[in-house]
mmCIF file of N, CA and C and ligand atoms in Angstrom:
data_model
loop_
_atom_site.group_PDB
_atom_site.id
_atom_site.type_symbol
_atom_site.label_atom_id
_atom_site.label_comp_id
_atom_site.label_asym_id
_atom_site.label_seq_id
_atom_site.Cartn_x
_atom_site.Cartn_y
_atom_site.Cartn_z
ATOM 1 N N UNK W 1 110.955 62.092 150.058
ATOM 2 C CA UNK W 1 110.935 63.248 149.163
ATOM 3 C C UNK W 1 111.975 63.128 148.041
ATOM 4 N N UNK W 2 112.959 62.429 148.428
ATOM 5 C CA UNK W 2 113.975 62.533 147.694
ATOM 6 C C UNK W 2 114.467 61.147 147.374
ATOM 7 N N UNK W 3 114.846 60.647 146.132
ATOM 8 C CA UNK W 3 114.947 58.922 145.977
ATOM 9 C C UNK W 3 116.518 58.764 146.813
ATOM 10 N N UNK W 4 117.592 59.564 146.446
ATOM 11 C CA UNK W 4 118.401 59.327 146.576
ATOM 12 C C UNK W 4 119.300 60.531 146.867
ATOM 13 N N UNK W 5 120.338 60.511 148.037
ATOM 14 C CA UNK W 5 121.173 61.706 148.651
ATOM 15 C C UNK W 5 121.657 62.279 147.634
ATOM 16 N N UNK W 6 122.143 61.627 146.526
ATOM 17 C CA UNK W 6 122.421 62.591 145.554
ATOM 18 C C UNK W 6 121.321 63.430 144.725
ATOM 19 N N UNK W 7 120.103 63.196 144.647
ATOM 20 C CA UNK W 7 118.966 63.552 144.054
ATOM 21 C C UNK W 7 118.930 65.138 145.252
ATOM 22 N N UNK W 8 119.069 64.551 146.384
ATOM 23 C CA UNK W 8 118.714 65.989 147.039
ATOM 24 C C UNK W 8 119.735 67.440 146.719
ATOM 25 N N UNK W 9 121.160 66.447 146.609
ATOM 26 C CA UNK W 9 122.418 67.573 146.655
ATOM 27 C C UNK W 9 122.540 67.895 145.295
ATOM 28 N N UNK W 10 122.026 67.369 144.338
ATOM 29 C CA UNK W 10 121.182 68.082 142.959
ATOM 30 C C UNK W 10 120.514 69.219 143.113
ATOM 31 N N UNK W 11 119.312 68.738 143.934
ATOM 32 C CA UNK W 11 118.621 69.526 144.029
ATOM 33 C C UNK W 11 118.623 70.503 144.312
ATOM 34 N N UNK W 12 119.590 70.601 145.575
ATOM 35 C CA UNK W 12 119.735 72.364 146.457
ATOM 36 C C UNK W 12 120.836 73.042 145.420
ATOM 37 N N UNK W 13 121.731 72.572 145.044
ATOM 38 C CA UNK W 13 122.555 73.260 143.859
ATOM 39 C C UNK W 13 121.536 73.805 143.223
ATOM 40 N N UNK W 14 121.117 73.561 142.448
ATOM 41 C CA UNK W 14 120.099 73.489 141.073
ATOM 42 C C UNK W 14 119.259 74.602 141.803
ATOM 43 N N UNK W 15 118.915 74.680 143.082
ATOM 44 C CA UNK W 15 118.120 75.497 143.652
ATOM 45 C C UNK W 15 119.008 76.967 144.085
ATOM 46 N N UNK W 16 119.752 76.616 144.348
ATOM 47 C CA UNK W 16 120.614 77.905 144.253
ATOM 48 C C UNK W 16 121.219 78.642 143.149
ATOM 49 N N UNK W 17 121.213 77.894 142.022
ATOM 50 C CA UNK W 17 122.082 78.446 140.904
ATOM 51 C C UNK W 17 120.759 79.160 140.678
ATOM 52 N N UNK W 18 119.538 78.699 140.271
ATOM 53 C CA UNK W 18 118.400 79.437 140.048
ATOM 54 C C UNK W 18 118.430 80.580 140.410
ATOM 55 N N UNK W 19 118.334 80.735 142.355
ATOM 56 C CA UNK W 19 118.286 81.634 142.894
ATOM 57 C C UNK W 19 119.127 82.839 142.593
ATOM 58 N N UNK W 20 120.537 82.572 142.661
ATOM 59 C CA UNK W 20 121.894 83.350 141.980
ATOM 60 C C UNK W 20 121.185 84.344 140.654
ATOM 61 N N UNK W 21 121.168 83.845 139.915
ATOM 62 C CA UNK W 21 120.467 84.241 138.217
ATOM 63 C C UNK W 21 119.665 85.334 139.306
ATOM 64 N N UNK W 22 118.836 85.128 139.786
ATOM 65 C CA UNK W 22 118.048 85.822 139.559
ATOM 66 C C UNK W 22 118.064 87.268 140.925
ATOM 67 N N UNK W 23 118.900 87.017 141.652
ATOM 68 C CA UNK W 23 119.338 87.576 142.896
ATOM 69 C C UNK W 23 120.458 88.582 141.809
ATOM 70 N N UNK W 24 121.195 87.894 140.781
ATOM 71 C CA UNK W 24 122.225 88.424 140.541
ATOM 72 C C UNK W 24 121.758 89.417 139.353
ATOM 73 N N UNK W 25 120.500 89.254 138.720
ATOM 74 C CA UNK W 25 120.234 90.266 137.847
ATOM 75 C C UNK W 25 119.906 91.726 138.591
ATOM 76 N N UNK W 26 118.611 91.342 139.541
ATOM 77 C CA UNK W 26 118.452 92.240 140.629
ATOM 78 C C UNK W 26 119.970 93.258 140.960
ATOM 79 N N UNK W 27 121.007 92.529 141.462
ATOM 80 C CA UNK W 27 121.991 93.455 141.760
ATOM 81 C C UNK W 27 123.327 93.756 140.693
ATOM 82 N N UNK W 28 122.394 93.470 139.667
ATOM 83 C CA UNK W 28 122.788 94.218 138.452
ATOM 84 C C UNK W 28 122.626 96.054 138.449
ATOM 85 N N UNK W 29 121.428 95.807 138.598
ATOM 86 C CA UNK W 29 120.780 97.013 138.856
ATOM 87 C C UNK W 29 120.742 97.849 139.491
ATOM 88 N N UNK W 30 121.230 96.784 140.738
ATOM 89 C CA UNK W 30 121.680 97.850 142.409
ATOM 90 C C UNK W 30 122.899 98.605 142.251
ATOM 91 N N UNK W 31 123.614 97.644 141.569
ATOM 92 C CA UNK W 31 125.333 98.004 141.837
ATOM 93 C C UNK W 31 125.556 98.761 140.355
ATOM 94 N N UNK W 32 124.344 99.241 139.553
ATOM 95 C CA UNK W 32 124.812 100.253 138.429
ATOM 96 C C UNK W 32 125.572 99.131 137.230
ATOM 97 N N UNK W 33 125.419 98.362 137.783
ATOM 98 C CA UNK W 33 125.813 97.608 136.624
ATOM 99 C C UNK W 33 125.112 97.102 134.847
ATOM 100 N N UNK W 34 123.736 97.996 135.479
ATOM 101 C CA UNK W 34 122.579 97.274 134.651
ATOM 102 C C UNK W 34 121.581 98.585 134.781
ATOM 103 N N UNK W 35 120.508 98.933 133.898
ATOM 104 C CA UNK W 35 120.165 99.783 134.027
ATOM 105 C C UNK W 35 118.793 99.257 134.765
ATOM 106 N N UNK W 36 118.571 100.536 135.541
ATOM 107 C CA UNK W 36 117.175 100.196 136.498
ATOM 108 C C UNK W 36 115.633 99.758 135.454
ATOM 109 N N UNK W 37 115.195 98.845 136.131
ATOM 110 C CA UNK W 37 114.004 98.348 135.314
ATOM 111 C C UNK W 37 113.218 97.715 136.188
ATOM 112 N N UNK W 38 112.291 98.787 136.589
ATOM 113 C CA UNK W 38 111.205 98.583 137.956
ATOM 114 C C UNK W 38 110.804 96.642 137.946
ATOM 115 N N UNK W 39 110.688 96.500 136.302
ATOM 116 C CA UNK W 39 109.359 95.501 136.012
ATOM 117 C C UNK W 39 110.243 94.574 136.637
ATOM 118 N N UNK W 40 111.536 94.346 135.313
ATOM 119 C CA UNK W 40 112.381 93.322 135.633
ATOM 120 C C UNK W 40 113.039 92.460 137.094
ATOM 121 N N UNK W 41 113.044 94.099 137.855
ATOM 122 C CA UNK W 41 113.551 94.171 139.095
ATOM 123 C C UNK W 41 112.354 93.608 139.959
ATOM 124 N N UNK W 42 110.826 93.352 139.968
ATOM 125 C CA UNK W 42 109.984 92.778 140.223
ATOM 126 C C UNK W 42 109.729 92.133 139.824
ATOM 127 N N UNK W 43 109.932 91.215 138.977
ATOM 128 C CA UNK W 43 109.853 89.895 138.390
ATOM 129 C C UNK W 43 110.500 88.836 139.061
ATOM 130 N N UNK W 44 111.945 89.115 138.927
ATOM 131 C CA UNK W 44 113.225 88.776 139.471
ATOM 132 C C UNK W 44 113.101 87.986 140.769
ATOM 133 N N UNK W 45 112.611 89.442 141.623
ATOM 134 C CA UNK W 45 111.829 89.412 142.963
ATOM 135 C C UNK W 45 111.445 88.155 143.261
ATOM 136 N N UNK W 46 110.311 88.376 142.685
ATOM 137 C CA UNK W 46 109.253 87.368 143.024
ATOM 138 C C UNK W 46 109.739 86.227 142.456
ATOM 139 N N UNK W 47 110.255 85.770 141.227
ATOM 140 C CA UNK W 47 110.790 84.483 141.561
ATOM 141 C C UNK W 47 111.820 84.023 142.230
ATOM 142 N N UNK W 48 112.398 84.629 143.304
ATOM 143 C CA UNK W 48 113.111 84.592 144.129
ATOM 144 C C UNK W 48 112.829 84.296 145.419
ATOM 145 N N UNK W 49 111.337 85.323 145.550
ATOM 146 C CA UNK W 49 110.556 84.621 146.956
ATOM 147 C C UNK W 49 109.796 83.561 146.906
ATOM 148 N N UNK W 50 109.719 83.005 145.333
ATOM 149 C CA UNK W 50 109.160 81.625 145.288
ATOM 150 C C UNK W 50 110.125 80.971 145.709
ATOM 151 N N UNK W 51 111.511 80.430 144.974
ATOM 152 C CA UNK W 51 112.596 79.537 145.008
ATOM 153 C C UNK W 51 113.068 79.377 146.648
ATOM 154 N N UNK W 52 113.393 80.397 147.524
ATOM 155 C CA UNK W 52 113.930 80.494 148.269
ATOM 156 C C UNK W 52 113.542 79.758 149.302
ATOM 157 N N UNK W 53 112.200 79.184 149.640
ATOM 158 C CA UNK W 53 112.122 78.080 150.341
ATOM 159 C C UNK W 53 112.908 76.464 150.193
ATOM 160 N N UNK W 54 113.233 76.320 148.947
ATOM 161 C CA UNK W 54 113.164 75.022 148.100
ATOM 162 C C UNK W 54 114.854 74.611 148.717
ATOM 163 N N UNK W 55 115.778 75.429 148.487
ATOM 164 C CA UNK W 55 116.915 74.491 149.132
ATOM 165 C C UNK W 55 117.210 74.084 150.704
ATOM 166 N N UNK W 56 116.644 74.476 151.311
ATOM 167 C CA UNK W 56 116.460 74.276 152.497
ATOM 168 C C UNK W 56 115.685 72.883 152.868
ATOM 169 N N UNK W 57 114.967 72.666 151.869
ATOM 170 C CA UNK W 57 113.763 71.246 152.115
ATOM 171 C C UNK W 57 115.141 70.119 151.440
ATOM 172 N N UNK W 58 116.299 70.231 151.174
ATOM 173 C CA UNK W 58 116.994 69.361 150.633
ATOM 174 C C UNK W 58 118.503 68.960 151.372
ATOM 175 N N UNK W 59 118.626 68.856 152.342
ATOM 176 C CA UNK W 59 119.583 69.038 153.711
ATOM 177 C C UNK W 59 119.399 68.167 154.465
ATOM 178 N N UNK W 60 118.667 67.079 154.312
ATOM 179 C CA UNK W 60 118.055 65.947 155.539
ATOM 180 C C UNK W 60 119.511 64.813 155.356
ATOM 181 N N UNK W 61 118.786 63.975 156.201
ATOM 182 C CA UNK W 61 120.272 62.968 156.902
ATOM 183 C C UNK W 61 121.109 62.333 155.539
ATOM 184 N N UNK W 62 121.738 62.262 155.729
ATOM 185 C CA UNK W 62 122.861 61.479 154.730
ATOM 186 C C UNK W 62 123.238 62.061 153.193
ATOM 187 N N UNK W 63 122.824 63.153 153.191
ATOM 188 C CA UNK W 63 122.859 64.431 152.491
ATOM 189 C C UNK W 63 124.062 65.317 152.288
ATOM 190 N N UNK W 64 125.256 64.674 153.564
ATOM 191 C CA UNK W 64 126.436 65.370 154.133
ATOM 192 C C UNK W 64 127.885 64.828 152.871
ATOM 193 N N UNK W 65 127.274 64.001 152.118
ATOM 194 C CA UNK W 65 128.155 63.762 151.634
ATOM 195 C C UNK W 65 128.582 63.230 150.192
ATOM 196 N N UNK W 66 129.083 63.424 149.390
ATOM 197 C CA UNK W 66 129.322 63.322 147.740
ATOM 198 C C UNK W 66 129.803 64.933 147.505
ATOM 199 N N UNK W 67 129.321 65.201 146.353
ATOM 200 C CA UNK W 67 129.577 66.525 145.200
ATOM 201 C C UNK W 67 129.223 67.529 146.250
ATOM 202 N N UNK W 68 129.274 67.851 147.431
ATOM 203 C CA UNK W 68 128.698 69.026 147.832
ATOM 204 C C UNK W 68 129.947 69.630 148.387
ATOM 205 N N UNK W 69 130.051 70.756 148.954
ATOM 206 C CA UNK W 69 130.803 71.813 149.863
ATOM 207 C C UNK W 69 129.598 72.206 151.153
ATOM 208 N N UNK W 70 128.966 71.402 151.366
ATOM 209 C CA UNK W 70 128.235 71.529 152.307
ATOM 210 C C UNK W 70 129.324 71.199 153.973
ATOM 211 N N UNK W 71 129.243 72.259 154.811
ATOM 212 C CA UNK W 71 130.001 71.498 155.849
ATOM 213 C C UNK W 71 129.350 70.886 156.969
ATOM 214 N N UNK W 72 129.833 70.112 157.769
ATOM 215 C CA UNK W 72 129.303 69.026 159.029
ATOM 216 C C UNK W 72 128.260 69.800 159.522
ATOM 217 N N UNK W 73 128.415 71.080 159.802
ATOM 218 C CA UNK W 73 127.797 72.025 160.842
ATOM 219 C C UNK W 73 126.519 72.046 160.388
ATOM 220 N N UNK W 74 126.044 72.298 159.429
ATOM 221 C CA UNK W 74 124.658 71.761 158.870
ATOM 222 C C UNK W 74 124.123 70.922 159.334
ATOM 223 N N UNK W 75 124.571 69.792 159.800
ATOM 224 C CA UNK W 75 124.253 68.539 160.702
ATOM 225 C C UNK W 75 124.377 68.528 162.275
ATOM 226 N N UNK W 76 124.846 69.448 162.566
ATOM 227 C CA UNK W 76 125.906 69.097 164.238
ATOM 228 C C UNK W 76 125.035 70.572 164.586
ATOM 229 N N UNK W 77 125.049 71.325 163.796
ATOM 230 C CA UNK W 77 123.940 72.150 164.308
ATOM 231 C C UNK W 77 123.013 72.949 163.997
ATOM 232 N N UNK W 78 121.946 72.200 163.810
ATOM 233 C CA UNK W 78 121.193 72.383 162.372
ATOM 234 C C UNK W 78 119.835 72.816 162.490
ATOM 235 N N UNK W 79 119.659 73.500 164.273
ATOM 236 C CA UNK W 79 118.697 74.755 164.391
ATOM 237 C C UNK W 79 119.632 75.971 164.072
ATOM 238 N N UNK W 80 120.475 75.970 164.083
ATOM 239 C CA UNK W 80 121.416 77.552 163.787
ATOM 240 C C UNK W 80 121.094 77.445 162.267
ATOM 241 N N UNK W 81 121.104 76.433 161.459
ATOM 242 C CA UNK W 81 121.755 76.532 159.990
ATOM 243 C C UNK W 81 119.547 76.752 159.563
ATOM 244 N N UNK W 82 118.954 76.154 160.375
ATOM 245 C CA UNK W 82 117.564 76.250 159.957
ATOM 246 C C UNK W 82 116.953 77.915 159.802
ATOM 247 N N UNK W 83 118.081 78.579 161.425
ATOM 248 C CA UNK W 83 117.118 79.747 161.416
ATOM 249 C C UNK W 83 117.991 80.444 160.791
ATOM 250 N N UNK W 84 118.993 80.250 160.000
ATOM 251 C CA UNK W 84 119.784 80.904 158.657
ATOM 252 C C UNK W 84 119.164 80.933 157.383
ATOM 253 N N UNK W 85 118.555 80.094 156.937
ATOM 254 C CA UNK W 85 117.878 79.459 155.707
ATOM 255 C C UNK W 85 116.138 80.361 156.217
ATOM 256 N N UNK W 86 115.721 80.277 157.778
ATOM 257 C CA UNK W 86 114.232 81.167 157.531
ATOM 258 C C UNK W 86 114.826 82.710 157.704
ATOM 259 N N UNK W 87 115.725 82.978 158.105
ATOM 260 C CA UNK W 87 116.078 84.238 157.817
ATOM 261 C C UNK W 87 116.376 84.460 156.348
ATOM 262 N N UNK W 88 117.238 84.141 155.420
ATOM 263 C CA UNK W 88 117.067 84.337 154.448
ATOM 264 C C UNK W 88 115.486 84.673 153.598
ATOM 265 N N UNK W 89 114.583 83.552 153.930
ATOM 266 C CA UNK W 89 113.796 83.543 152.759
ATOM 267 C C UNK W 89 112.751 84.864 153.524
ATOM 268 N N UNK W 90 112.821 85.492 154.741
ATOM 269 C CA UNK W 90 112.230 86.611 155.025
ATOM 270 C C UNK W 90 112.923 87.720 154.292
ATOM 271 N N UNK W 91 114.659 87.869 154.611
ATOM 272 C CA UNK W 91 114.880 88.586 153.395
ATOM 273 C C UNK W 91 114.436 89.320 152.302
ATOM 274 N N UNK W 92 114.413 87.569 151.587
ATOM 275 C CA UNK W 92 114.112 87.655 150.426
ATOM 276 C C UNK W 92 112.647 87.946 150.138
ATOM 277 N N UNK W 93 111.827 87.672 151.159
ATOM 278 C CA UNK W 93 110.331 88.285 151.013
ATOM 279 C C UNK W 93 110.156 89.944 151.458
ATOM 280 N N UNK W 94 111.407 90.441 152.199
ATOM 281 C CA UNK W 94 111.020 92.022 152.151
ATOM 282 C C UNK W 94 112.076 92.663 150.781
ATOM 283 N N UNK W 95 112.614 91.877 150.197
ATOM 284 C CA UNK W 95 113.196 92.327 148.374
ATOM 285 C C UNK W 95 112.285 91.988 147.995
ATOM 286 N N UNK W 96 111.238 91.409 147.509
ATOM 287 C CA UNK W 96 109.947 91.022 147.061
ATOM 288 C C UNK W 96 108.940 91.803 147.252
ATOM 289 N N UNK W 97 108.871 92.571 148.642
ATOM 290 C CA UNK W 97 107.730 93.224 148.602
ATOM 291 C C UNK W 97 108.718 94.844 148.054
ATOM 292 N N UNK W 98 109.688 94.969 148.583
ATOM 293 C CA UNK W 98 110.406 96.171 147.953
ATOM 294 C C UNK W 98 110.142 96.835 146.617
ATOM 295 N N UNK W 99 110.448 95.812 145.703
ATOM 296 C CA UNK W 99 110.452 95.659 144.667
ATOM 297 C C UNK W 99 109.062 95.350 143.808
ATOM 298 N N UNK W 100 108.240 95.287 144.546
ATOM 299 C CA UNK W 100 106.349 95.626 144.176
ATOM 300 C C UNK W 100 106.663 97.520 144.193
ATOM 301 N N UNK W 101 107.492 97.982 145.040
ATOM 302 C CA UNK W 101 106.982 99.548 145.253
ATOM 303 C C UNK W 101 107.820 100.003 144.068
ATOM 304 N N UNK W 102 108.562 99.346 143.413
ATOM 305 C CA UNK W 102 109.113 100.195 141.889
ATOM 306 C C UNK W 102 110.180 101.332 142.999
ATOM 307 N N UNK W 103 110.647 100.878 143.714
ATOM 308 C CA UNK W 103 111.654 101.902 144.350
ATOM 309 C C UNK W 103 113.515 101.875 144.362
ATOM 310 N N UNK W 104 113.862 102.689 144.079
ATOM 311 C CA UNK W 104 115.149 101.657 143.379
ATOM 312 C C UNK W 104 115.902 101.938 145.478
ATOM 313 N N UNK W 105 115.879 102.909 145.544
ATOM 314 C CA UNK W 105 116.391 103.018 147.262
ATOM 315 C C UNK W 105 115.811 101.923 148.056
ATOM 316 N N UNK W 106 114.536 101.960 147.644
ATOM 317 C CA UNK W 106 114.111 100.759 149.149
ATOM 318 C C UNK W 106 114.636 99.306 148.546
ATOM 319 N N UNK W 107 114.641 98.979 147.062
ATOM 320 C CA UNK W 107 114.987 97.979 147.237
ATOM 321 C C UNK W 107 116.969 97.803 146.829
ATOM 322 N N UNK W 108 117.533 98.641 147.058
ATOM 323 C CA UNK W 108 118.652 98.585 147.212
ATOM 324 C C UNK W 108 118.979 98.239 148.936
ATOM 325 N N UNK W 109 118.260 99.114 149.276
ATOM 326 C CA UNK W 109 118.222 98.830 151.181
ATOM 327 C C UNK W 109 118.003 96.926 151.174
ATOM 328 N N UNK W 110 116.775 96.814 150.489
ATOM 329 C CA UNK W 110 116.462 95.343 150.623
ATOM 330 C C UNK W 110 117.269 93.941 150.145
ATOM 331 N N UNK W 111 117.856 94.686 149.061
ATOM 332 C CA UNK W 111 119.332 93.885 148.347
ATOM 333 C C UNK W 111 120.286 93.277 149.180
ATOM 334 N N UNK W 112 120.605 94.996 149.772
ATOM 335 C CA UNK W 112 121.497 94.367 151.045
ATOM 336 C C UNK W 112 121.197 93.394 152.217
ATOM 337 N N UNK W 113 120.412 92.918 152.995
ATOM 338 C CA UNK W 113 120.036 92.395 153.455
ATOM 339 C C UNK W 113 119.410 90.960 153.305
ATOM 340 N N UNK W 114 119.159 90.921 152.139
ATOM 341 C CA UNK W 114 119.209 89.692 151.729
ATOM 342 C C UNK W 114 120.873 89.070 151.199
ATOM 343 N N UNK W 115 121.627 89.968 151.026
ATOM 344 C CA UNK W 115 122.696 89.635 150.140
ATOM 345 C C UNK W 115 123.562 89.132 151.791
ATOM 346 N N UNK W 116 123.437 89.514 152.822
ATOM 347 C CA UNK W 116 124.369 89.557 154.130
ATOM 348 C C UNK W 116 123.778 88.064 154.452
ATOM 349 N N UNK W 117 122.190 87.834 154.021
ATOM 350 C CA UNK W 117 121.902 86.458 154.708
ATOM 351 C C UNK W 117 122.650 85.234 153.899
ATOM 352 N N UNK W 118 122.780 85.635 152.802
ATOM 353 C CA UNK W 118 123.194 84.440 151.551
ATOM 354 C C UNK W 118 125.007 84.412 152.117
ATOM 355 N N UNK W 119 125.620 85.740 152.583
ATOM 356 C CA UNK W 119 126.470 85.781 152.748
ATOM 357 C C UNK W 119 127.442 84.944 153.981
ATOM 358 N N UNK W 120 126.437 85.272 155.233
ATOM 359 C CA UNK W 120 126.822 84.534 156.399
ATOM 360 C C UNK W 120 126.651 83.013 156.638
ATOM 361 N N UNK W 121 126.005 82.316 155.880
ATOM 362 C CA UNK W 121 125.494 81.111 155.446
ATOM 363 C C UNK W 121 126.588 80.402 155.161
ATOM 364 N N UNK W 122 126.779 81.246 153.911
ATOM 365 C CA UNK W 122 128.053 80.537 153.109
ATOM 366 C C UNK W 122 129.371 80.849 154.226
ATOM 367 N N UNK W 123 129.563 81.905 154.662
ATOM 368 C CA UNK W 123 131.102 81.549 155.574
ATOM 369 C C UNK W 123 130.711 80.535 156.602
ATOM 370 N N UNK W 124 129.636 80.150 157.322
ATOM 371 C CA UNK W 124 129.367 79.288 158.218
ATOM 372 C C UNK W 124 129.226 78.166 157.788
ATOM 373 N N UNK W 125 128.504 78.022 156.440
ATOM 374 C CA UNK W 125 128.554 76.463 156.225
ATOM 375 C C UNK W 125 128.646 75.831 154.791
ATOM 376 N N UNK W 126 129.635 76.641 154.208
ATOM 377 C CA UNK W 126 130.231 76.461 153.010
ATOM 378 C C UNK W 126 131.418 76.428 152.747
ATOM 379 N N UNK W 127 131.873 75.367 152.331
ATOM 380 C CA UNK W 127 133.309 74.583 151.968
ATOM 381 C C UNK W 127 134.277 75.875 151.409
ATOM 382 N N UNK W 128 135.381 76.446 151.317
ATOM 383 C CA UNK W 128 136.324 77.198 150.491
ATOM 384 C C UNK W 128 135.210 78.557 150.281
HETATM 385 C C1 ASC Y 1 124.945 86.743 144.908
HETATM 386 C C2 ASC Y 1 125.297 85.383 144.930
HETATM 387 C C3 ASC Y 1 125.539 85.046 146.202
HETATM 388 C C4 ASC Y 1 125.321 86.204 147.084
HETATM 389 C C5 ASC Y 1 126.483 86.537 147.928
HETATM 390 C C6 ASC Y 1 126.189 87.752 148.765
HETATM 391 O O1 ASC Y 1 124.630 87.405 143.930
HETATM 392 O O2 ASC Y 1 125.378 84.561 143.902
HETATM 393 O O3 ASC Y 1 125.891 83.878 146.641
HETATM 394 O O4 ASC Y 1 125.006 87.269 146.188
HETATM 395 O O5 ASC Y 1 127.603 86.767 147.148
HETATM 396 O O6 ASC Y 1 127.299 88.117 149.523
#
């Protein structure tokens, strides 16, 4: 899938910064920072429940090492870090469907919950 370990640890960056942008406009909106905009806030969404599979497919063997802050544990135990990454992208598929209902409460409820999965990830298996 991938020519080269660095091609992958490209990749999941690149796949997350995406994600960020667009997670982070969303809670623009949540946190009053931004004014509510049903459409935008469903747009957002949904390319979010597209992306969110994609860094996860980029984590395979020898992947552990160069430019990343990725830590060992990703490797050493990497059904925990798998059902972190499918929890997330469920998450991110009930902010997706949230955010079809034009609701700024339900998908503030849904914000959060996706925001706790991105969150626990990173203290478990992210460098600093
Ligand atoms: C974001 C972003 C993250 C998560 C995380 C949630 O907007 O870029 O990595 O939310 O901060 O706690």
């Amino acid at each position: 899938q991938f020519q080269k370990p660095e091609d992958a640890i490209k990749y999941r960056k690149a796949s997350f910064t995406v994600m960020a942008a667009h997670f982070g406009r969303i809670g623009a909106m949540v946190n009053g920072k931004a004014p509510f905009d049903a459409k935008a806030a469903a747009e957002n969404a949904a390319l979010l429940a597209a992306l969110a599979p994609l860094p996860g497919t980029a984590f395979g063997p020898g992947t552990d090492k160069g430019e990343t802050r990725a830590k060992p544990e990703i490797w050493t135990e990497s059904d925990k870090f798998k059902a972190g990454m499918t929890k997330m992208t469920e998450e991110v598929n009930k902010l997706n469907a949230a955010a079809k209902t034009g609701d700024l409460a339900q998908i503030k409820a849904a914000f959060g919950g996706a925001a706790q999965t991105c969150k626990s990830c990173h203290d478990n298996y992210r460098k600093d």
